[in-house]
Amino acid sequence: MITLYDAARCPYCARARIVLAEKGIELYVVEIDLSDRPAWLYEKNPTGRVPVIEEDGWVLPESAVIMEYLEERYPDPPLLPADPADRAAVRLLIFRDHELTGPYYAFRRGEDGADEQFDAALSRFDALLAERPYLGGAEYGLADIALVPWLMRARDMLGVDLGRFPALADWLARLEERPAVAAEAGIVAAL
Ligand SMILES: N[C@@H](CCC(=O)N[C@@H](CS)C(=O)NCC(=O)O)C(=O)O
């Protein structure tokens, strides 16, 4: 069984939680208190960060790598497109996640000009989603899962009105019809 070293409030952990739920993988969750992290966590991940998964004594940190590992180890249902170019496009969106997370954290910290920067980032994703139903193209998958945790938290924790970005808001509503994403919305609501 997979063990997930997890923190409810962590959007990177949310990526792992959603992929695990989509694939129906049985897991054991160890909740980590990020304000008082156990010393042993550094043996599993030298950065001391979560998420980390563990399977038969083998450990893996880094949410993007965890998502890819889970996709390869548990291929059903697939969360990457079949076409190599489409897969590369998904990986590029994930590799450049800072284009969303950078403005998000600046906005959360209340930095000068962050409102405008975050709005601009949301507008770019809105424009992308006006052209296609999911970030990765025609099908829901890892690009959506990788980025939705910040958008949910922006809406539910930072009070951002996503209604100003209609395609983005519609995408989020469609994602939240999926039990795996709805469960994550429940976790955010309880924070
Ligand atoms: N690049 C890492 C980032 C993970 C991360 O930053 N996790 C945060 C919680 S959201 C954490 O563990 N923070 C503790 C710290 O920075 O010391 C990933 O994608 O898994």
CSV table of N, CA, C and O and ligand atoms in Angstrom, one decimal, residues 10-12 15 34 37 48-51 62-64, ligand 1:
chain,number,residue,atom,x,y,z
A,10,CYS,N,-1.7,21.9,1.9
A,10,CYS,CA,-0.7,22.0,0.9
A,10,CYS,C,-1.2,21.7,-0.5
A,10,CYS,O,-1.7,20.6,-0.8
A,11,PRO,N,-1.1,22.7,-1.4
A,11,PRO,CA,-1.6,22.5,-2.8
A,11,PRO,C,-0.8,21.5,-3.6
A,11,PRO,O,-1.3,20.8,-4.5
A,12,TYR,N,0.5,21.3,-3.2
A,12,TYR,CA,1.3,20.3,-3.9
A,12,TYR,C,0.8,18.9,-3.5
A,12,TYR,O,0.8,18.0,-4.3
A,15,ARG,N,-2.2,17.7,-5.4
A,15,ARG,CA,-2.0,17.1,-6.7
A,15,ARG,C,-1.9,15.5,-6.5
A,15,ARG,O,-2.5,14.8,-7.2
A,34,LEU,N,3.1,21.0,9.4
A,34,LEU,CA,4.2,21.8,8.7
A,34,LEU,C,4.8,22.8,9.7
A,34,LEU,O,5.9,23.2,9.4
A,37,ARG,N,7.5,20.1,12.0
A,37,ARG,CA,7.7,18.9,11.2
A,37,ARG,C,8.6,17.9,11.9
A,37,ARG,O,9.6,18.3,12.6
A,48,GLY,N,12.6,18.3,3.5
A,48,GLY,CA,11.6,18.4,4.6
A,48,GLY,C,10.2,18.7,4.1
A,48,GLY,O,9.4,19.0,4.9
A,49,ARG,N,10.0,18.7,2.8
A,49,ARG,CA,8.7,19.1,2.2
A,49,ARG,C,7.8,17.9,2.0
A,49,ARG,O,8.3,16.8,1.7
A,50,VAL,N,6.5,18.3,1.9
A,50,VAL,CA,5.5,17.3,1.5
A,50,VAL,C,5.0,17.8,0.2
A,50,VAL,O,5.0,19.0,-0.1
A,51,PRO,N,4.4,16.9,-0.7
A,51,PRO,CA,4.1,15.5,-0.4
A,51,PRO,C,5.4,14.6,-0.6
A,51,PRO,O,6.3,14.9,-1.3
A,62,GLU,N,8.4,15.3,-4.4
A,62,GLU,CA,8.1,16.2,-5.5
A,62,GLU,C,6.8,15.8,-6.2
A,62,GLU,O,6.7,14.8,-7.0
A,63,SER,N,5.9,16.7,-6.1
A,63,SER,CA,4.5,16.4,-6.6
A,63,SER,C,4.4,16.1,-8.1
A,63,SER,O,3.7,15.2,-8.5
A,64,ALA,N,5.2,16.9,-8.9
A,64,ALA,CA,5.1,16.6,-10.3
A,64,ALA,C,5.7,15.2,-10.7
A,64,ALA,O,5.1,14.5,-11.6
B,1,LIG,N1,8.4,21.3,-5.2
B,1,LIG,C1,7.7,20.7,-4.1
B,1,LIG,C2,7.1,21.7,-3.3
B,1,LIG,C3,6.4,21.1,-2.0
B,1,LIG,C4,6.1,22.2,-1.0
B,1,LIG,O1,6.6,23.4,-1.1
B,1,LIG,N2,5.4,21.8,0.1
B,1,LIG,C5,5.2,22.7,1.2
B,1,LIG,C6,3.8,22.6,1.7
B,1,LIG,S1,2.7,23.3,0.5
B,1,LIG,C7,6.2,22.3,2.3
B,1,LIG,O2,6.4,21.2,2.6
B,1,LIG,N3,6.7,23.4,2.9
B,1,LIG,C8,7.5,23.2,4.1
B,1,LIG,C9,8.8,24.0,3.9
B,1,LIG,O3,8.9,24.7,2.9
B,1,LIG,O4,9.7,23.8,4.7
B,1,LIG,C10,6.6,19.7,-4.7
B,1,LIG,O5,6.2,20.0,-5.8
B,1,LIG,O6,6.3,18.7,-4.1
